[in-house]
Coordinates of C-alpha atoms and ligand atoms in Angstrom, one line a residue:
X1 CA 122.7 106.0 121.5
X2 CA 119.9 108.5 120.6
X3 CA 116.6 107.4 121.2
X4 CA 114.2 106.5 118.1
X5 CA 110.7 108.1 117.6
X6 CA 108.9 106.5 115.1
X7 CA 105.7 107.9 113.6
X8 CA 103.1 105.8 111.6
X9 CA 99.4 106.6 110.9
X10 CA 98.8 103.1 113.2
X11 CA 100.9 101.0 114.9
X12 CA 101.2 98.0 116.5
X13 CA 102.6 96.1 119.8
X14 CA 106.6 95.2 118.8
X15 CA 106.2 92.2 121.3
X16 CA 103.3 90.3 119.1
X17 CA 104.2 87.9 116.6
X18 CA 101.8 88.7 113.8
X19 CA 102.5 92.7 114.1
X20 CA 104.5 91.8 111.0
X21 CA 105.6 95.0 108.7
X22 CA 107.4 98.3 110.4
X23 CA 106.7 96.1 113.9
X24 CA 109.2 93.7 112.8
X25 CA 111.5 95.6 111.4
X26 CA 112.2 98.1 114.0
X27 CA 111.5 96.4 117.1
X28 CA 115.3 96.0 117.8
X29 CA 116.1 99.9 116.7
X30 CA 113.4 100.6 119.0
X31 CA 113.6 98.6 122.0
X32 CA 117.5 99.2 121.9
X33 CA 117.0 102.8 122.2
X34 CA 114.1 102.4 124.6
X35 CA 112.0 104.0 121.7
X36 CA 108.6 105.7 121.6
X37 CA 106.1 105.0 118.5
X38 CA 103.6 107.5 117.4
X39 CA 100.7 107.3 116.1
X40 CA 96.3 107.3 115.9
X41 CA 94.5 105.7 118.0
X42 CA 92.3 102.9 117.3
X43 CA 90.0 104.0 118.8
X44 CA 88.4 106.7 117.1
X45 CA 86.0 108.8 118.3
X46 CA 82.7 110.6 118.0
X47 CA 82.5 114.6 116.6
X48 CA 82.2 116.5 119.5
X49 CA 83.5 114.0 121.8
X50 CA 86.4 116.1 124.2
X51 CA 88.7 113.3 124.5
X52 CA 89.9 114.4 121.1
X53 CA 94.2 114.8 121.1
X54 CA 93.9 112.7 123.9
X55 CA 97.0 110.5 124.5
X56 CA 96.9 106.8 125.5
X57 CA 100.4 105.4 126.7
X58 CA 101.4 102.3 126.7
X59 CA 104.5 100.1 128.1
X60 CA 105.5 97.3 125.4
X61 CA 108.3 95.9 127.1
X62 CA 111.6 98.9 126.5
X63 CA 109.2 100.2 123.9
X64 CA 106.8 103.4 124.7
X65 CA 103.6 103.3 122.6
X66 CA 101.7 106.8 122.2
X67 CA 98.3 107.0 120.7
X68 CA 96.2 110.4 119.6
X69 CA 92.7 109.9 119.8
X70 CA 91.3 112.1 116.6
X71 CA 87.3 112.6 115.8
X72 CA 85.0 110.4 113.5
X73 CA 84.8 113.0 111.1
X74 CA 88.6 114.6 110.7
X75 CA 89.9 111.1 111.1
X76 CA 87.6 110.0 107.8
X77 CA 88.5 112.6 105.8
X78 CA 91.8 112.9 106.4
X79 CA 92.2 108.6 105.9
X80 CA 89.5 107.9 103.5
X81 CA 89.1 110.7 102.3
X82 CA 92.9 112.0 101.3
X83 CA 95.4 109.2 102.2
X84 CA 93.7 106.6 100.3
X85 CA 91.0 109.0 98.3
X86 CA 94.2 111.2 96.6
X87 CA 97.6 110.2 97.3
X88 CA 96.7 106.2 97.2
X89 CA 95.3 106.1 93.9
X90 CA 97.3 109.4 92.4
X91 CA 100.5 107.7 93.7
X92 CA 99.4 104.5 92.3
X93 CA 99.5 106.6 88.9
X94 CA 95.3 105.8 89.2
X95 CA 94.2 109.6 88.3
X96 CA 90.9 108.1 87.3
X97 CA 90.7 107.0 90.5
X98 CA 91.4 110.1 92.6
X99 CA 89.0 112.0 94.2
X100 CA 89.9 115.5 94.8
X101 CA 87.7 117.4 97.7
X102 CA 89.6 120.5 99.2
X103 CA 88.0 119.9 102.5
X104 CA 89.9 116.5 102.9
X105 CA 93.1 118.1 102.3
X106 CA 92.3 120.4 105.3
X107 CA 91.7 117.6 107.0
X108 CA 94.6 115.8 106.3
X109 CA 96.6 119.1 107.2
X110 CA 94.3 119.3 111.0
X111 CA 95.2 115.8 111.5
X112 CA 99.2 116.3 110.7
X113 CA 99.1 119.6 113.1
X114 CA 97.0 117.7 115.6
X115 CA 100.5 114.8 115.5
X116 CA 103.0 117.5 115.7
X117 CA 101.4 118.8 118.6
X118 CA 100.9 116.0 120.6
X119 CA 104.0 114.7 119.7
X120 CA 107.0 117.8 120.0
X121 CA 106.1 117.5 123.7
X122 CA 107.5 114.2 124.3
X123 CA 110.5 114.5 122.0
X124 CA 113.8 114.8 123.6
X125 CA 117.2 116.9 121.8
X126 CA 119.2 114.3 120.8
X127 CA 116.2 111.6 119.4
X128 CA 116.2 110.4 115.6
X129 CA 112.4 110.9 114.5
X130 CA 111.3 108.4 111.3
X131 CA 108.3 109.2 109.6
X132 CA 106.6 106.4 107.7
X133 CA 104.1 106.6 104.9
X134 CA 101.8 108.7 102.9
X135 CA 99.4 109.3 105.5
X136 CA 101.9 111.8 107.0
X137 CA 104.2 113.5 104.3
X138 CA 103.8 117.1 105.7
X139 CA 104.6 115.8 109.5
X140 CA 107.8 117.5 109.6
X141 CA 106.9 120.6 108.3
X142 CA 104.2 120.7 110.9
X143 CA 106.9 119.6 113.5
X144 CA 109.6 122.3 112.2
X145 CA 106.9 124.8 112.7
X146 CA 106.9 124.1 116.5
X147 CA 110.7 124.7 116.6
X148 CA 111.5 121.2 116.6
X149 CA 115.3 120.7 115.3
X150 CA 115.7 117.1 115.6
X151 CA 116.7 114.7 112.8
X152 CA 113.4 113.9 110.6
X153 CA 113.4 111.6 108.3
X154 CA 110.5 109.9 106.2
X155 CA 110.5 106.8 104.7
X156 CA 107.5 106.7 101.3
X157 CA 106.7 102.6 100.9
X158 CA 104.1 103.6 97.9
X159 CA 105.3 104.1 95.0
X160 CA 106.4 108.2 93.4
X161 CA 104.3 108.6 90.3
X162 CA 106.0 110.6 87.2
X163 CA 105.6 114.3 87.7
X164 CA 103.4 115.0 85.1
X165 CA 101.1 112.7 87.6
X166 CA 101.7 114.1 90.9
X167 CA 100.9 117.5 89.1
X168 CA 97.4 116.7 88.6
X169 CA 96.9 116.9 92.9
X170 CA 95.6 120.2 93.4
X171 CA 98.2 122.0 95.9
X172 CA 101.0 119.3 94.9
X173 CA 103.6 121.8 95.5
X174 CA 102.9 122.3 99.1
X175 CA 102.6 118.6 99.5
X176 CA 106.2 118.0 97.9
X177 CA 107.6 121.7 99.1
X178 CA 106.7 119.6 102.6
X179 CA 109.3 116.8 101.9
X180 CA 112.3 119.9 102.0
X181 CA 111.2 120.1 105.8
X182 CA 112.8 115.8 105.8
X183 CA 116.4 115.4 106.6
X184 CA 116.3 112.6 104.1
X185 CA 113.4 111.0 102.3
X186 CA 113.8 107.5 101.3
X187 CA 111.9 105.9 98.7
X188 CA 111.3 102.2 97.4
X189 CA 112.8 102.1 94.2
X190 CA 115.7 103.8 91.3
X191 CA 112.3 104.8 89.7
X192 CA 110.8 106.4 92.2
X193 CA 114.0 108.3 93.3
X194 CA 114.2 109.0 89.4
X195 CA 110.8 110.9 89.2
X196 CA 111.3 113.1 92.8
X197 CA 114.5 114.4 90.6
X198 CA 112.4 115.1 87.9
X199 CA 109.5 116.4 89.5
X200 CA 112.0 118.5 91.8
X201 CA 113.9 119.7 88.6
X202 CA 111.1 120.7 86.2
X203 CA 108.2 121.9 89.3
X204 CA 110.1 123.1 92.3
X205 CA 113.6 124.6 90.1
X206 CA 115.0 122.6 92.8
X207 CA 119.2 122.9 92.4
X208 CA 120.3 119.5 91.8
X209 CA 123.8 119.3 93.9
X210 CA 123.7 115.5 92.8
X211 CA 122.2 112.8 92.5
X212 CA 121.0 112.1 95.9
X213 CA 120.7 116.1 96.8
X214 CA 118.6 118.9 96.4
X215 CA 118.3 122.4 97.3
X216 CA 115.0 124.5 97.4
X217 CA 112.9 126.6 99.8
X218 CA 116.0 127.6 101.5
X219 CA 116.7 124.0 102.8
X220 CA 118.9 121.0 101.3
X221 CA 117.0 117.7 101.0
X222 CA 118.8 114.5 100.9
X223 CA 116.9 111.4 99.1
X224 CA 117.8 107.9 98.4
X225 CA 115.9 104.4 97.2
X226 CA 116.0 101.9 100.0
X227 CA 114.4 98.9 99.3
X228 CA 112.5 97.5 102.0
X229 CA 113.0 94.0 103.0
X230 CA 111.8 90.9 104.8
X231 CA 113.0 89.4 108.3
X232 CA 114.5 86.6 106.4
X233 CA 115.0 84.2 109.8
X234 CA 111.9 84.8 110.9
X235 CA 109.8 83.9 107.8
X236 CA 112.1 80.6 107.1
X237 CA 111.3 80.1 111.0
X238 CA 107.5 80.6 110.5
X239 CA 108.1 78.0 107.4
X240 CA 109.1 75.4 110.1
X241 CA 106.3 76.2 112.0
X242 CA 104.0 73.3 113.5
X243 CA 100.7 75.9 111.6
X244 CA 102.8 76.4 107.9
X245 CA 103.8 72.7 107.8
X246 CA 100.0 71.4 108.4
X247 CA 99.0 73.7 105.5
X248 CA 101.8 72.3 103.6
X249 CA 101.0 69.1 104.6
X250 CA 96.9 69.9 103.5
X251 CA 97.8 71.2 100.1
X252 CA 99.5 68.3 98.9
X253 CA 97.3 65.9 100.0
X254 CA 94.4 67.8 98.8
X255 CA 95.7 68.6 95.1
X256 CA 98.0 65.5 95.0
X257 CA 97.3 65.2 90.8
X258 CA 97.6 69.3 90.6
X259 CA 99.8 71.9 90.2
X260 CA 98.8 74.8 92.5
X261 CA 99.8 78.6 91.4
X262 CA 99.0 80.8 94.1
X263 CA 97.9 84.8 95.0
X264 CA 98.4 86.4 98.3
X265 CA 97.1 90.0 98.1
X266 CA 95.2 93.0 99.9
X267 CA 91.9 93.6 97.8
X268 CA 93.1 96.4 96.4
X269 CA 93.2 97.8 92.5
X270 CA 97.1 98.4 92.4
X271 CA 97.7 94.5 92.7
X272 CA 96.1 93.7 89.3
X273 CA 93.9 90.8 90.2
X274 CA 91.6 91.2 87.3
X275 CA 94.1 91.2 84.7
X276 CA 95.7 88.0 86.6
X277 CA 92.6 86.3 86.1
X278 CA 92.3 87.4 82.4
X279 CA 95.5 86.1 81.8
X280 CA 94.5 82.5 83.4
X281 CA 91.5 82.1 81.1
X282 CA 94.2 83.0 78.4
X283 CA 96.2 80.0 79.9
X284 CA 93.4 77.4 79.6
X285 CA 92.0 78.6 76.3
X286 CA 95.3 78.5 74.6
X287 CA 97.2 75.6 76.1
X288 CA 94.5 73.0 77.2
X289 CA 96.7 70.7 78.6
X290 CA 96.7 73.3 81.7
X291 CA 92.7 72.4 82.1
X292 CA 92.3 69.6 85.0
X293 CA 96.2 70.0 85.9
X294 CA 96.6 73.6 87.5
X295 CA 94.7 75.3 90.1
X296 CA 95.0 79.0 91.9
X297 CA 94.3 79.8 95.1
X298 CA 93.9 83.1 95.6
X299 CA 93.3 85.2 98.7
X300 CA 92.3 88.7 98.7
X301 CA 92.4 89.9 102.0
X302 CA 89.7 92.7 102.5
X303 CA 91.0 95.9 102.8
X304 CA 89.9 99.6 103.1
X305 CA 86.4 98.3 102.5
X306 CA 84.9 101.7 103.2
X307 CA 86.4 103.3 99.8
X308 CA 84.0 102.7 96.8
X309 CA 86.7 101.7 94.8
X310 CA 87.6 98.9 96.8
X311 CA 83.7 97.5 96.6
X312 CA 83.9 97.9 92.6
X313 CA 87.0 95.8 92.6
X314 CA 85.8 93.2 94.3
X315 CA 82.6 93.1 92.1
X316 CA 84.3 92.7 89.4
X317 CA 86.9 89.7 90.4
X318 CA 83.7 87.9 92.1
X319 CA 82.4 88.1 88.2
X320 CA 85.5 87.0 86.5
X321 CA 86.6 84.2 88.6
X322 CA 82.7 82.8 88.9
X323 CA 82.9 83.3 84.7
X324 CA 86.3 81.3 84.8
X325 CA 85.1 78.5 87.0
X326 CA 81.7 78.6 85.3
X327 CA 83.2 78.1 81.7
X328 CA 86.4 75.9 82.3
X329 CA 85.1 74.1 85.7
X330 CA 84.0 70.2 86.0
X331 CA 82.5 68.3 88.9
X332 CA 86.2 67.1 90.2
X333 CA 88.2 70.4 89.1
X334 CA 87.6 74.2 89.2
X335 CA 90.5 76.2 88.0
X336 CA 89.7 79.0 90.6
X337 CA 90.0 79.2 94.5
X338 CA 89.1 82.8 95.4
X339 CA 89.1 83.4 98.8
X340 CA 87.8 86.7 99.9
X341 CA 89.2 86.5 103.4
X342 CA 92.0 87.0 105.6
X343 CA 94.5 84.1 106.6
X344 CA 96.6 83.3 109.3
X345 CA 100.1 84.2 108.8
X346 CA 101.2 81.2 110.2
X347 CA 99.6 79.3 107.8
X348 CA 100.6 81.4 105.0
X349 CA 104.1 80.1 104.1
X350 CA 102.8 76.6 104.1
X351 CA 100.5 77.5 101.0
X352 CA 103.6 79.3 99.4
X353 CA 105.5 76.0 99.6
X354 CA 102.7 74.0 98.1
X355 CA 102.8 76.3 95.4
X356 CA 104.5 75.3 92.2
X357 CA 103.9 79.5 90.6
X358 CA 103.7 82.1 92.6
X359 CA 101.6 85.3 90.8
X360 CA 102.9 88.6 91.8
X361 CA 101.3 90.6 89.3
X362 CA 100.3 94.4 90.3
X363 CA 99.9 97.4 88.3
X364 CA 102.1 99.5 90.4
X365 CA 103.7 98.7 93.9
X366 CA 106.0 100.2 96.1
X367 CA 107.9 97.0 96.9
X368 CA 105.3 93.9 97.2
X369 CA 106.4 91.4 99.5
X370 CA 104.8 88.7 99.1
X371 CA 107.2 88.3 96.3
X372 CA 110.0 88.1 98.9
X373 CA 108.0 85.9 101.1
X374 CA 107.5 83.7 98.6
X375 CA 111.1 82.9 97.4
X376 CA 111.9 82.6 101.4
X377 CA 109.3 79.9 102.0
X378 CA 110.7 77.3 99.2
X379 CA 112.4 74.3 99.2
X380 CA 115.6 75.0 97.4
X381 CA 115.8 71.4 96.6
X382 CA 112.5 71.6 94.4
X383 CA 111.5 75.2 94.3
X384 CA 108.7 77.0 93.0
X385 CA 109.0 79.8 90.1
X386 CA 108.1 84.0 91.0
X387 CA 106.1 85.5 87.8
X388 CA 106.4 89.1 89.0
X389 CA 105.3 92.6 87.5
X390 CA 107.9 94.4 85.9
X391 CA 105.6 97.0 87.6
X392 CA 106.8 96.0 91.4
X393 CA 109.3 97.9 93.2
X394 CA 111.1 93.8 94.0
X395 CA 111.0 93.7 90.1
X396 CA 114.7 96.0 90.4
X397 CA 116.1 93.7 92.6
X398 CA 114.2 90.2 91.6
X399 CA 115.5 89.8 88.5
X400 CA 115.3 86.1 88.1
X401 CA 112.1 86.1 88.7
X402 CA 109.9 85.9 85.4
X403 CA 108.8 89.0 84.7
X404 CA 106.3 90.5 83.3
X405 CA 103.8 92.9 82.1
X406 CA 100.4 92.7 83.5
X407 CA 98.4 94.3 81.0
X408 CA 100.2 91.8 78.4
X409 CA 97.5 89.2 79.2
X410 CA 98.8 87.3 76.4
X411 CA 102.4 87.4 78.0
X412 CA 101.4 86.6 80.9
X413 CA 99.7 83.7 80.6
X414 CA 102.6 82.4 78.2
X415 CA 105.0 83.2 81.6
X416 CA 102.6 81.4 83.2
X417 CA 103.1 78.4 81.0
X418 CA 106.7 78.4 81.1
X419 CA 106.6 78.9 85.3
X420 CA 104.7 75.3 84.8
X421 CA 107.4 73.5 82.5
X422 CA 110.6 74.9 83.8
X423 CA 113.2 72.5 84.7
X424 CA 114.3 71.7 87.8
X425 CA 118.2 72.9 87.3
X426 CA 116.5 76.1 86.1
X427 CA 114.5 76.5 89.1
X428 CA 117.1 75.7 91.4
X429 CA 119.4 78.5 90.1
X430 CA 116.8 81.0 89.7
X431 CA 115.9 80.4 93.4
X432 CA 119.6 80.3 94.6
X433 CA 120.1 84.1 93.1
X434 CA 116.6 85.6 94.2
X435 CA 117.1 83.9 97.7
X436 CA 120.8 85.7 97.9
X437 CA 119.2 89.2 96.9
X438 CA 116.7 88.6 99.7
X439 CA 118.7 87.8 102.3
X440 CA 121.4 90.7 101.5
X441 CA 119.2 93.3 101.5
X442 CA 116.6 92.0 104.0
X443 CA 114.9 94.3 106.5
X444 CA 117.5 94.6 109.2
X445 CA 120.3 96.3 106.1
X446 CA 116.9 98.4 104.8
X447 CA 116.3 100.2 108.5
X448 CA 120.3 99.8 109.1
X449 CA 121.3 101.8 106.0
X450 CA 118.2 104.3 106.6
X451 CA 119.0 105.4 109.8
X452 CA 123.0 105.4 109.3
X453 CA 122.1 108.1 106.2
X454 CA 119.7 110.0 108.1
X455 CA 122.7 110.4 110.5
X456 CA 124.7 110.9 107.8
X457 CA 122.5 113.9 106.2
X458 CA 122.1 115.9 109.1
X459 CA 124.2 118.9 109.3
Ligands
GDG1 C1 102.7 98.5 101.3 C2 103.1 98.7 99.9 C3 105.3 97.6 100.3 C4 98.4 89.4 102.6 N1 97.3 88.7 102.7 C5 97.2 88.2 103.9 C6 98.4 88.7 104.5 N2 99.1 89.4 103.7 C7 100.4 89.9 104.0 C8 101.5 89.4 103.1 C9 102.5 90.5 103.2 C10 101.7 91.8 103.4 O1 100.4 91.3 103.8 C11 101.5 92.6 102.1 O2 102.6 93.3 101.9 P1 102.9 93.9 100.4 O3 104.3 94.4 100.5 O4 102.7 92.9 99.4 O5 101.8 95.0 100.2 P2 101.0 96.3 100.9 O6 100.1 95.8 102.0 O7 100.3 97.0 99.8 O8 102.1 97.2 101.6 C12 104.0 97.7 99.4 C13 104.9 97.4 101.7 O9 104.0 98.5 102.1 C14 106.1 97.5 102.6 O10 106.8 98.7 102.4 O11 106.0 96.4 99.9 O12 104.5 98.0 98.0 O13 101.9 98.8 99.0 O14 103.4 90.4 104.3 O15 102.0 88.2 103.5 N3 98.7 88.3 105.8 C15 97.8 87.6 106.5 N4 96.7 87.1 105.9 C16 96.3 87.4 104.6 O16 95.3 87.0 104.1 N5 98.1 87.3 107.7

């Protein structure tokens, strides 16, 4: 079995619990092949300071655990400053958003070399390299560059913006011209896979050999849509958990006469919080009968605090949900629970299964999910109802979900409404299907079927 390298901006121990994400859903692959994961260090330290491109290593059980050490001021600009300054927002299909500086796209480029560096060393023939995220798209390149021959492939969990978007990021054609130096690429999503072929047709002439191949800059690019998934077991396991259960147990007691509908989101401007809250003062202005009897909690977990975006945002939902509670609230009943903090994951199916609604409504996601979570943490006897974005990567596979168009406040709010009244036999089946579709294509068949056509695609 060849070893796996994985490569992620951070990473975390495979042996905790809460490491949740990539973590979870390559601990096997990587303890199996008695792996190695790549990535920054947490640490990161001052300008000047000559421990930069120093390596930590660390023993997590079969797993190796290899950290860079990068300086204050590269590690700023090529995080802040392009990850989540450019490609975040830009990828996102938030132009307005974007803030374009050529001197954090060096640094984006120093910090990718500076990877590739520290990382061909340690790489063996045979091993199966994954890249993941936006934080590192021109990581093979740099790799290649150093000789390395090894299978590369990158997996993109944001979403791929229409190519008249991605156009508008100065140098976009050496950031996608870097994709060529992948194996295979996989993305989230039909659509996203739908707008590299587009963008690869109409701004790289790229030869389309079919619909999953490409040829340009002398190289043949294989891409696919791999939608990511949840450890199923696990989540209905954290469910029956002594911390979920006491939440559970909390809710109902605590909004016995209510109906809760709840959010579970990073702060963060793709998830559409604002226009979720627009769409509940919709709700209680046009159907009153929802005043006194319906209640969201939501949690916005802080996030990425550091980008001025991020403080607007949570400005403006701090005004909106104080102007809801203000103007619809009484001394027994506020309509809004806005929570700006993190919670415990343990907790957090618990307050899903209280949860008559669930409101998964970004602009624009890669995959979201907490709409996957969600579905996984019900009762199927008495299940809860998924309004989802039509925007959300899950909205391709989570079609009985009720979906809908954020921006449509009016829409929304009316999906809202019908979440509220739905029958039970009409819950019951919804919830059967969207379970199924979770549990086929959980996380296990999304790493499976990644790595089996990365294996495929080499030649
Ligand atoms: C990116 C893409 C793609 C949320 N609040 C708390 C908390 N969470 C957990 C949720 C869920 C996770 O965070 C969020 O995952 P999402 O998928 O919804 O979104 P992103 O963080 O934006 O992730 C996304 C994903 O990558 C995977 O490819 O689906 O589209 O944007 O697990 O439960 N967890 C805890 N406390 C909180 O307050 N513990």
């Amino acid at each position: 079995m060849s070893r796996l390298v994985l490569v992620s901006n951070r990473l975390a121990d495979p042996r905790k619990p809460a490491a949740g994400g990539l973590a979870v859903a390559l601990g096997d692959a990587l303890a199996a092949s008695g792996g190695l994961w790549f990535g920054a260090d947490h640490e990161v330290i001052e300008d000047g300071d000559p421990r930069a491109g120093e390596l930590r290593v660390q023993r997590a059980g079969r797993v190796t655990l290899v950290t860079v050490k990068v300086a204050r001021g590269d590690y700023e600009r090529y995080y802040r400053g392009y990850a989540n300054g450019v490609l975040w927002p830009v990828f996102h299909y938030r132009l307005d958003l974007a803030q374009f500086d050529a001197g954090h796209m060096d640094a984006y480029r120093r910090v990718n070399r500076l990877f590739a560096q520290k990382l061909q060393p340690l790489l063996q023939p045979d091993d199966v390299i994954w890249v993941h995220d936006y934080h590192l798209i021109p990581l093979a390149a740099e790799l290649r560059a150093l000789g390395c021959q090894q299978r590369i492939g990158f997996f993109l969990h944001i979403p791929l913006p229409p190519p008249l978007i991605l156009a508008a990021i100065p140098a976009h054609e050496w950031l996608m011209q870097a994709l060529f130096a992948y194996d295979l690429v996989g993305l989230q999503s039909e659509a996203d896979l739908n707008h590299l072929r587009s963008y690869l047709s109409s701004e790289a002439r790229a030869e389309v050999f079919s619909s999953h191949r490409f040829g340009a800059f002398n190289r043949v690019l294989r891409a696919g849509a791999f939608p990511i998934g949840l450890d199923v077991d696990a989540f209905a396991a954290l469910t029956q958990g002594a911390a979920a259960r006491k939440t559970l147990a909390t809710m109902r007691e605590q909004y016995a006469h209510r109906r809760l509908l709840v959010g579970v989101d990073r702060l963060d401007y793709s998830k559409g919080l604002p226009q979720r809250l627009r769409a509940i003062r919709t709700l209680l202005e046009r159907h009153p009968e929802t005043r006194y009897s319906a209640t969201l909690i939501q949690i916005a977990a802080p996030s990425r605090e550091e980008v001025d975006a991020y403080g607007d945002i949570r400005r403006e939902l701090e005004g909106l949900a104080g102007a809801i509670n203000g103007d619809f609230g009484d001394l027994d009943w506020m309509p809004i629970r806005y929570l700006h903090r993190t919670v415990a994951r343990n907790r957090i199916p618990g307050l899903y299964r209280a949860s008559a609604v669930a409101l998964v409504t970004p602009l624009r996601d890669g995959m979201n999910l907490v709409a996957k979570e969600y579905v996984v943490a019900q009762d199927s006897a008495d299940p809860g109802v998924l309004v989802l974005s039509r925007f959300a990567g899950a909205a391709e596979q989570l079609t009985d979900a009720l979906l809908v168009n954020p921006y449509d406040t009016e829409g929304t709010a009316e999906a809202i409404r019908r979440a509220l009244v739905m029958p039970l036999e009409e819950r019951r089946q919804r919830h059967e299907r969207l379970l199924a579709k979770i549990r086929r294509y959980d996380v296990h068949w999304w790493s499976k079927t990644f790595l089996d056509s990365l294996l495929e695609a080499h030649p």
